[in-house]
Coordinates of C-alpha atoms in Angstrom, one line a residue:
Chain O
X1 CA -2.4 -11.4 -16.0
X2 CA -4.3 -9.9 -13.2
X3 CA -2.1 -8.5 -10.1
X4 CA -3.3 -7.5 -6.7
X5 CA -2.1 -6.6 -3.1
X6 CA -3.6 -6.3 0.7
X7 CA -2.0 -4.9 3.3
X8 CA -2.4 -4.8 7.2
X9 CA -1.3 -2.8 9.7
X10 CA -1.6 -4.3 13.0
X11 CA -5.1 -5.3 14.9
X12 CA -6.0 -4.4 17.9
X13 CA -8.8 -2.3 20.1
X14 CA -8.7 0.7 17.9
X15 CA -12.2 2.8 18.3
X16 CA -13.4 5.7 15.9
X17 CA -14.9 6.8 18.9
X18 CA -11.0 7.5 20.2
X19 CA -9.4 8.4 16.6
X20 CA -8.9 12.0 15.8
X21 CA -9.6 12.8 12.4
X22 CA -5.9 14.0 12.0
X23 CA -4.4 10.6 13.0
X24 CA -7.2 8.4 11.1
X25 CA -6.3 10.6 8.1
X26 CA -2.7 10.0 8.6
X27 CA -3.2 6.1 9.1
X28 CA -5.1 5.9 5.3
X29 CA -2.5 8.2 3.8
X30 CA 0.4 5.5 4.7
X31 CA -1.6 2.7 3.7
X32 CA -2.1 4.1 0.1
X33 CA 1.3 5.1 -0.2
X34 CA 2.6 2.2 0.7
X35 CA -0.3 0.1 -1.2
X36 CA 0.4 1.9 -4.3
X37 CA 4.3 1.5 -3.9
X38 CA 3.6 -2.5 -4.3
X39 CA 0.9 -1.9 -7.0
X40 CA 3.3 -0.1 -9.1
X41 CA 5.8 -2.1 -9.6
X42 CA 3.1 -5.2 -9.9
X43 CA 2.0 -3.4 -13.0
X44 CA 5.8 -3.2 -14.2
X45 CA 5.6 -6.9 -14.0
X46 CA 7.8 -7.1 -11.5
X47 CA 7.3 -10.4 -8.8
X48 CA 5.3 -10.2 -5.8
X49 CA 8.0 -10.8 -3.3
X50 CA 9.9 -7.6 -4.9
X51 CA 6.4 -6.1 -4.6
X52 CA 5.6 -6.9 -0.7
X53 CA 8.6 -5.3 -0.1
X54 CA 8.3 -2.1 -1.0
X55 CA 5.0 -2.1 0.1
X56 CA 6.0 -3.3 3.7
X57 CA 8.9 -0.7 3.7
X58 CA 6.7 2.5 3.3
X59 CA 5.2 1.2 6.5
X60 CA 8.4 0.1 8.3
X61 CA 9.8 3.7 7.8
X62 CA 6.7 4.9 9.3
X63 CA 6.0 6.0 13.0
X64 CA 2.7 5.0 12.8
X65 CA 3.0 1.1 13.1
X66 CA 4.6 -0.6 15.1
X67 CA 7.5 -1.9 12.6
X68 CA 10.5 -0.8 12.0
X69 CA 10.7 3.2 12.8
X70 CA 8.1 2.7 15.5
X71 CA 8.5 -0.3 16.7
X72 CA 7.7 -0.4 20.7
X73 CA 10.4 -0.7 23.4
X74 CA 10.8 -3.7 24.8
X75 CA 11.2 -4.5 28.9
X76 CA 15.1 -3.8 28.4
X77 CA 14.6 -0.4 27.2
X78 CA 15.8 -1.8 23.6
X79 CA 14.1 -2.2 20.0
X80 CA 13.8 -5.4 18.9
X81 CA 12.4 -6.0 15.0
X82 CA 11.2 -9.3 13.6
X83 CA 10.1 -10.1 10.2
X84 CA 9.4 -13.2 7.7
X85 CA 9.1 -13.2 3.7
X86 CA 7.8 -16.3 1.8
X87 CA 7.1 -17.2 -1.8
X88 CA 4.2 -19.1 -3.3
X89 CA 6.0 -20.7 -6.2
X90 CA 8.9 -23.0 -4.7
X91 CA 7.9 -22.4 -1.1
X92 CA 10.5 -20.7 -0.3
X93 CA 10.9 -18.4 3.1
X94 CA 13.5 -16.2 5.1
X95 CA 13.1 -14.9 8.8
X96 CA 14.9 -13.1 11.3
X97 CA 14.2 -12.1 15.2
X98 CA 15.4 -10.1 17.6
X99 CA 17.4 -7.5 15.4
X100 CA 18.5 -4.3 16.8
X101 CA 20.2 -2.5 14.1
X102 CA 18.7 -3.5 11.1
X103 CA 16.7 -0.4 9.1
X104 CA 14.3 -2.2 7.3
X105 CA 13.7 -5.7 8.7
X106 CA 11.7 -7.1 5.3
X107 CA 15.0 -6.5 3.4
X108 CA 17.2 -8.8 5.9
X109 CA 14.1 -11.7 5.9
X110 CA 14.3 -11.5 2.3
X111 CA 18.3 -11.9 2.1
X112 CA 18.0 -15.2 4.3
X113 CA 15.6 -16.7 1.9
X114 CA 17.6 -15.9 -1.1
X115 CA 21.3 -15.8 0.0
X116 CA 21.7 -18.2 3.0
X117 CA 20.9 -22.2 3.2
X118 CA 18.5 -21.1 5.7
X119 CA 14.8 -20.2 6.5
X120 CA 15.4 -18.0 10.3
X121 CA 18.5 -15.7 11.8
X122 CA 18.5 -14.3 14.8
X123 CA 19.9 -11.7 17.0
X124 CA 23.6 -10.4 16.8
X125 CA 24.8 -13.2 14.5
X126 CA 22.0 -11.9 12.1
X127 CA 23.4 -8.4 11.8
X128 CA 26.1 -10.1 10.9
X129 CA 24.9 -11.9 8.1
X130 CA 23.2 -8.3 7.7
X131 CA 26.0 -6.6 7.1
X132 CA 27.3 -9.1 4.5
X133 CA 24.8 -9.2 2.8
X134 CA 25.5 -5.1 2.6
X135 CA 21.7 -4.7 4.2
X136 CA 21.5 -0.9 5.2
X137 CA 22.3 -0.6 9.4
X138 CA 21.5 2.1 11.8
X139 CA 22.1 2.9 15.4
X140 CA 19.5 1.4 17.6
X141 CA 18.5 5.2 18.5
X142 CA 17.3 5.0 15.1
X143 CA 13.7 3.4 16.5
X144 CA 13.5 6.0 19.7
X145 CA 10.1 7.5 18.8
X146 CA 8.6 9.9 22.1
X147 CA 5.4 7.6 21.7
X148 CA 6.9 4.3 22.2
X149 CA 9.1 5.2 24.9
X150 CA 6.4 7.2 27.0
X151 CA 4.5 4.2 26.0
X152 CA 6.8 1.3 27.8
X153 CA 7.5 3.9 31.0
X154 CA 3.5 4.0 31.7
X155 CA 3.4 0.1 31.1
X156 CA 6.2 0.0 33.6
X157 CA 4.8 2.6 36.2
X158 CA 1.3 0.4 36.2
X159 CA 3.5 -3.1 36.6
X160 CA 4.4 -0.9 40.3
X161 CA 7.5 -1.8 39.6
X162 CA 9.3 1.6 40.6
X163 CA 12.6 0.4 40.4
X164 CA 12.1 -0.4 36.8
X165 CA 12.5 3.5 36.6
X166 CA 15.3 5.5 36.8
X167 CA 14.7 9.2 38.4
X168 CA 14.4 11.2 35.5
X169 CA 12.1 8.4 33.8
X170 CA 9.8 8.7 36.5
X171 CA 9.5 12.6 35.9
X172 CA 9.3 11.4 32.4
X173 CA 5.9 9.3 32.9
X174 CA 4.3 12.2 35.2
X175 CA 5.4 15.0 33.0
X176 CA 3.7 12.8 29.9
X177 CA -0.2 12.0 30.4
X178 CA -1.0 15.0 27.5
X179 CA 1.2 13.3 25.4
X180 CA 0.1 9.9 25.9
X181 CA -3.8 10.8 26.0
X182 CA -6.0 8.0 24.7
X183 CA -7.3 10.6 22.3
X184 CA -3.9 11.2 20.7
X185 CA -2.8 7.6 20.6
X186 CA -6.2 5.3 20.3
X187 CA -4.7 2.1 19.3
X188 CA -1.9 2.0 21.6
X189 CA -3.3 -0.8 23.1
X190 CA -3.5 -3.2 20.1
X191 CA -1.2 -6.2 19.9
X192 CA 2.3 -6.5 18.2
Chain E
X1 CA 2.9 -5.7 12.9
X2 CA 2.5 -4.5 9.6
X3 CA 2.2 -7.2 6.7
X4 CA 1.5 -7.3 3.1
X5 CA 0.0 -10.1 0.1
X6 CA 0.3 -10.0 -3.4
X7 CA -0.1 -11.8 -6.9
X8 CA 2.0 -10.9 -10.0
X9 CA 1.7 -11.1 -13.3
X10 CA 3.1 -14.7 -13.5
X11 CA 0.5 -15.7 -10.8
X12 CA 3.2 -15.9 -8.2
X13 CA 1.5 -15.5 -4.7
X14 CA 4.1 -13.9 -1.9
X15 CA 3.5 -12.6 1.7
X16 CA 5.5 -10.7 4.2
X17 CA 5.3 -9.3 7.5
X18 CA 7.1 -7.2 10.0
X19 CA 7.4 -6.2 13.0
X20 CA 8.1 -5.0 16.7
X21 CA 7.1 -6.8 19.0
X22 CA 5.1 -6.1 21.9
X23 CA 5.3 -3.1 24.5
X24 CA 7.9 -4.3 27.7
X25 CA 8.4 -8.2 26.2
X26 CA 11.1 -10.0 28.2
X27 CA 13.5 -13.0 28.0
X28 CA 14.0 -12.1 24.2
X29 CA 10.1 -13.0 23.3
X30 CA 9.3 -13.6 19.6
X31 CA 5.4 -13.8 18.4
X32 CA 4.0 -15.2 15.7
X33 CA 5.3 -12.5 12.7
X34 CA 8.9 -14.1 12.0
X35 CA 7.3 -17.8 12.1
X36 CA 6.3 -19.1 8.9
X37 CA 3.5 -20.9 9.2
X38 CA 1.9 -18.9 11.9
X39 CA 2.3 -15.1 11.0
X40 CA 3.4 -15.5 7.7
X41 CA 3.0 -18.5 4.8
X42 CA 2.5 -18.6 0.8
X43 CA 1.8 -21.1 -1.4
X44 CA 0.7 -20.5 -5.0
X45 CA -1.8 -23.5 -4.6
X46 CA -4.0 -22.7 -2.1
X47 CA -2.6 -18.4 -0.4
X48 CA -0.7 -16.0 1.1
X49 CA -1.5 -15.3 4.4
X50 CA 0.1 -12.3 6.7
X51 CA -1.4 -12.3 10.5
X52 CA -1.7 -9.4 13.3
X53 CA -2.7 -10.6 17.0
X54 CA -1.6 -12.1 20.1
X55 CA 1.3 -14.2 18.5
X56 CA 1.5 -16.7 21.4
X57 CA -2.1 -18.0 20.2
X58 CA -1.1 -17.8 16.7
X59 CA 2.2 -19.6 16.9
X60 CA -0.2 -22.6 18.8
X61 CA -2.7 -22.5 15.9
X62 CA -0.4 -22.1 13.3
X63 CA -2.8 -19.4 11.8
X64 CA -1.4 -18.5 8.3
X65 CA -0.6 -22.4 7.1
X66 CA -4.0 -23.5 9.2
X67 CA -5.8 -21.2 6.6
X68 CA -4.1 -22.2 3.6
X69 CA -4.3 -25.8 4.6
X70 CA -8.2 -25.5 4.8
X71 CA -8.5 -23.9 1.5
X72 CA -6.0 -26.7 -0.4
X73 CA -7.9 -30.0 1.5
X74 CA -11.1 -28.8 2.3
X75 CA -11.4 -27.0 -1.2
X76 CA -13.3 -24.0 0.4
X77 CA -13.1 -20.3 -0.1
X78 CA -10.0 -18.0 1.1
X79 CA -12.7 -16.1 3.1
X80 CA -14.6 -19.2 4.8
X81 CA -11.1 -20.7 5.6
X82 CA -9.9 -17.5 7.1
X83 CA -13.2 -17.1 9.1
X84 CA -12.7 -20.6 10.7
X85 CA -9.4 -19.6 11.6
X86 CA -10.1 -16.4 13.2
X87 CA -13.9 -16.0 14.2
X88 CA -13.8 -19.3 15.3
X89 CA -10.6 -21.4 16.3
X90 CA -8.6 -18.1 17.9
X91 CA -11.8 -17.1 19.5
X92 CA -12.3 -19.8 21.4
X93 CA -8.9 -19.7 22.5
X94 CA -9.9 -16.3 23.6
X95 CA -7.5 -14.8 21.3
X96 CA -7.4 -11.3 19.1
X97 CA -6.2 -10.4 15.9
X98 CA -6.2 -10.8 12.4
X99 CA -5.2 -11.7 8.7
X100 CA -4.8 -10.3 5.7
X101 CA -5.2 -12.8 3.0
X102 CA -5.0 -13.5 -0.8
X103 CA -6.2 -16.7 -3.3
X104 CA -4.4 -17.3 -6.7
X105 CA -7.4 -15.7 -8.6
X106 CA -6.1 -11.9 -6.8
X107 CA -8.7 -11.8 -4.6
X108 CA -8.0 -9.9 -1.5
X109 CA -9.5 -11.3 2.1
X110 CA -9.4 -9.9 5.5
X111 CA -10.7 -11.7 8.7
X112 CA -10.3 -10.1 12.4
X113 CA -11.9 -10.8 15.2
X114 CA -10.7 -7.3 17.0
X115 CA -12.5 -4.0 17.2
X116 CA -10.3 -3.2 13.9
X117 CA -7.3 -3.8 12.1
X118 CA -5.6 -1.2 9.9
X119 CA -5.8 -2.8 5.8
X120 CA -6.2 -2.1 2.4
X121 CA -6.1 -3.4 -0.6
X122 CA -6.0 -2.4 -4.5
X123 CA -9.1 -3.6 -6.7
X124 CA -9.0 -4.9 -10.1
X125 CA -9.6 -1.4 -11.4
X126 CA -6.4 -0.1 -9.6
X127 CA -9.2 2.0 -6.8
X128 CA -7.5 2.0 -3.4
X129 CA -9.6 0.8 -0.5
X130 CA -8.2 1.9 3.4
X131 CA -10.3 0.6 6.2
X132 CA -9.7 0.9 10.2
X133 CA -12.5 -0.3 11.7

């Protein structure tokens, strides 16, 4: 009857040399919460897909990863959230891409495996299973988060690409460098 | 890319995984973390796999059913499986990243082959473990 979980939360070049004990502290305080979220309801006796969930929630309604809440900006200026959910038992699986309005991605992934003949949505049609499916929406400014927008403008000022950039956005990236010091935000350069 | 493994009571194995995507992708990208079999696989015989890196490299090496597969044919641990994977196949595609992994016994494995990967895990005892680095 034993249960267990493991989480991750991105990899990446992320230093201790470059963490700040406030934002190292913050990272392991999400990662418990959200750990013991999935724990709990393992020791209800509840399944591990209803588990991962919850667990993966917690983090998706965090800033601090880039999922969900503060998922990164993509080249359009736009959010777009992926996710997948499979079970060990029957090998059964759901996925979606490209969704915009969707709050918590897992929950979608989990309706296609469970409600839906297939294993992968995508993009508007998606949302429209979503919303079927009575998944909770929000308005894409749900995911603006300072950190990933000042994060795509610098990406798009060093492609020297100026006309990527409106006016005001290229006040934006000047204005921004305390804001987007290595220091505050180490593991901005690890990988989606 | 956040992701997540577990084993319940009924010795059910299950993995997720989430994410955004990458900083300024184009031409409506998609990595590795919606693609079963790459970012995300589970299969009560052999584990549940959820994976963090440069998904282009991990969609080509089919990462999370790569290590399951290993552990179900060549009978070996989660951990050596998932070292073979990472430490050795994506490096010499010169690829970073990572898994977070778990066998049908409950017992938790990570493998990353990046400076560090954000994880934890809850022990037998119910003690929460957090890493970084």
């Amino acid at each position: 009857n034993k249960v267990a979980i493991a989480i991750h939360g991105g990899a990446g070049t992320i230093l201790k040399s470059n963490m700040t004990p406030e934002l190292e502290a913050a990272y392991h305080k999400k990662m418990k919460q959200a750990l013991s979220a999935g724990y709990k309801l393992l020791k209800q006796g509840e399944s591990s897909i209803k588990a991962i969930q919850a667990t993966i929630m917690i983090m998706e309604d965090s800033e601090l990863f880039n999922a969900g809440k503060g998922a990164v900006f993509t080249h359009h200026k736009t959010n777009e959230l992926d996710a997948s959910i499979m079970e060990g038992r029957h090998l059964n699986a759901g996925a979606i891409a490209g969704v915009t309005k969707v709050k918590n991605p897992i929950t979608l992934a989990h309706a296609v495996m469970v409600k839906s003949n297939h294993v992968m949505l995508s993009g508007e049609k998606a949302e429209t299973f979503a919303k079927k499916q009575s998944i909770e929406m929000v308005s894409p400014d749900y995911f603006y988060t300072e950190r990933r927008w000042q994060q795509l403008l610098n990406v798009l000022k060093d492609d020297s690409d100026s006309t990527q950039l409106s006016e005001d956005e290229q006040q934006s990236v000047s204005q921004a460098s305390p804001f987007m010091s290595v220091q505050r935000w180490p593991d901005d350069k690890k990988f989606g | 890319t956040v992701g997540a493994v577990a084993l319940d009571v009924n010795g059910d194995l299950a993995a997720g995984t989430s994410t955004g995507g990458m900083t300024n992708k184009k031409f409506g990208r998609i990595g590795d973390s919606p693609i079963i079999g790459a970012g995300t696989y589970a299969d009560n015989q052999s584990c549940a796999i959820s994976a963090t890196g440069h998904g282009e490299f991990f969609i080509r090496a089919a990462v999370a059913h790569d290590i399951c597969a290993r552990v179900l044919y060549k009978k070996i641990p989660l951990q050596q499986a998932a070292d073979e994977v990472i430490m050795e196949k994506l490096v010499n595609m010169k690829a970073e990243g990572g898994i977070v992994g778990m066998s049908p016994k409950g017992e938790p494995v990570f493998s990353f082959n990046s400076a560090g990967m954000y994880r934890g895990y809850i022990d037998a005892e119910g003690n929460i473990h957090t890493a970084i680095y």
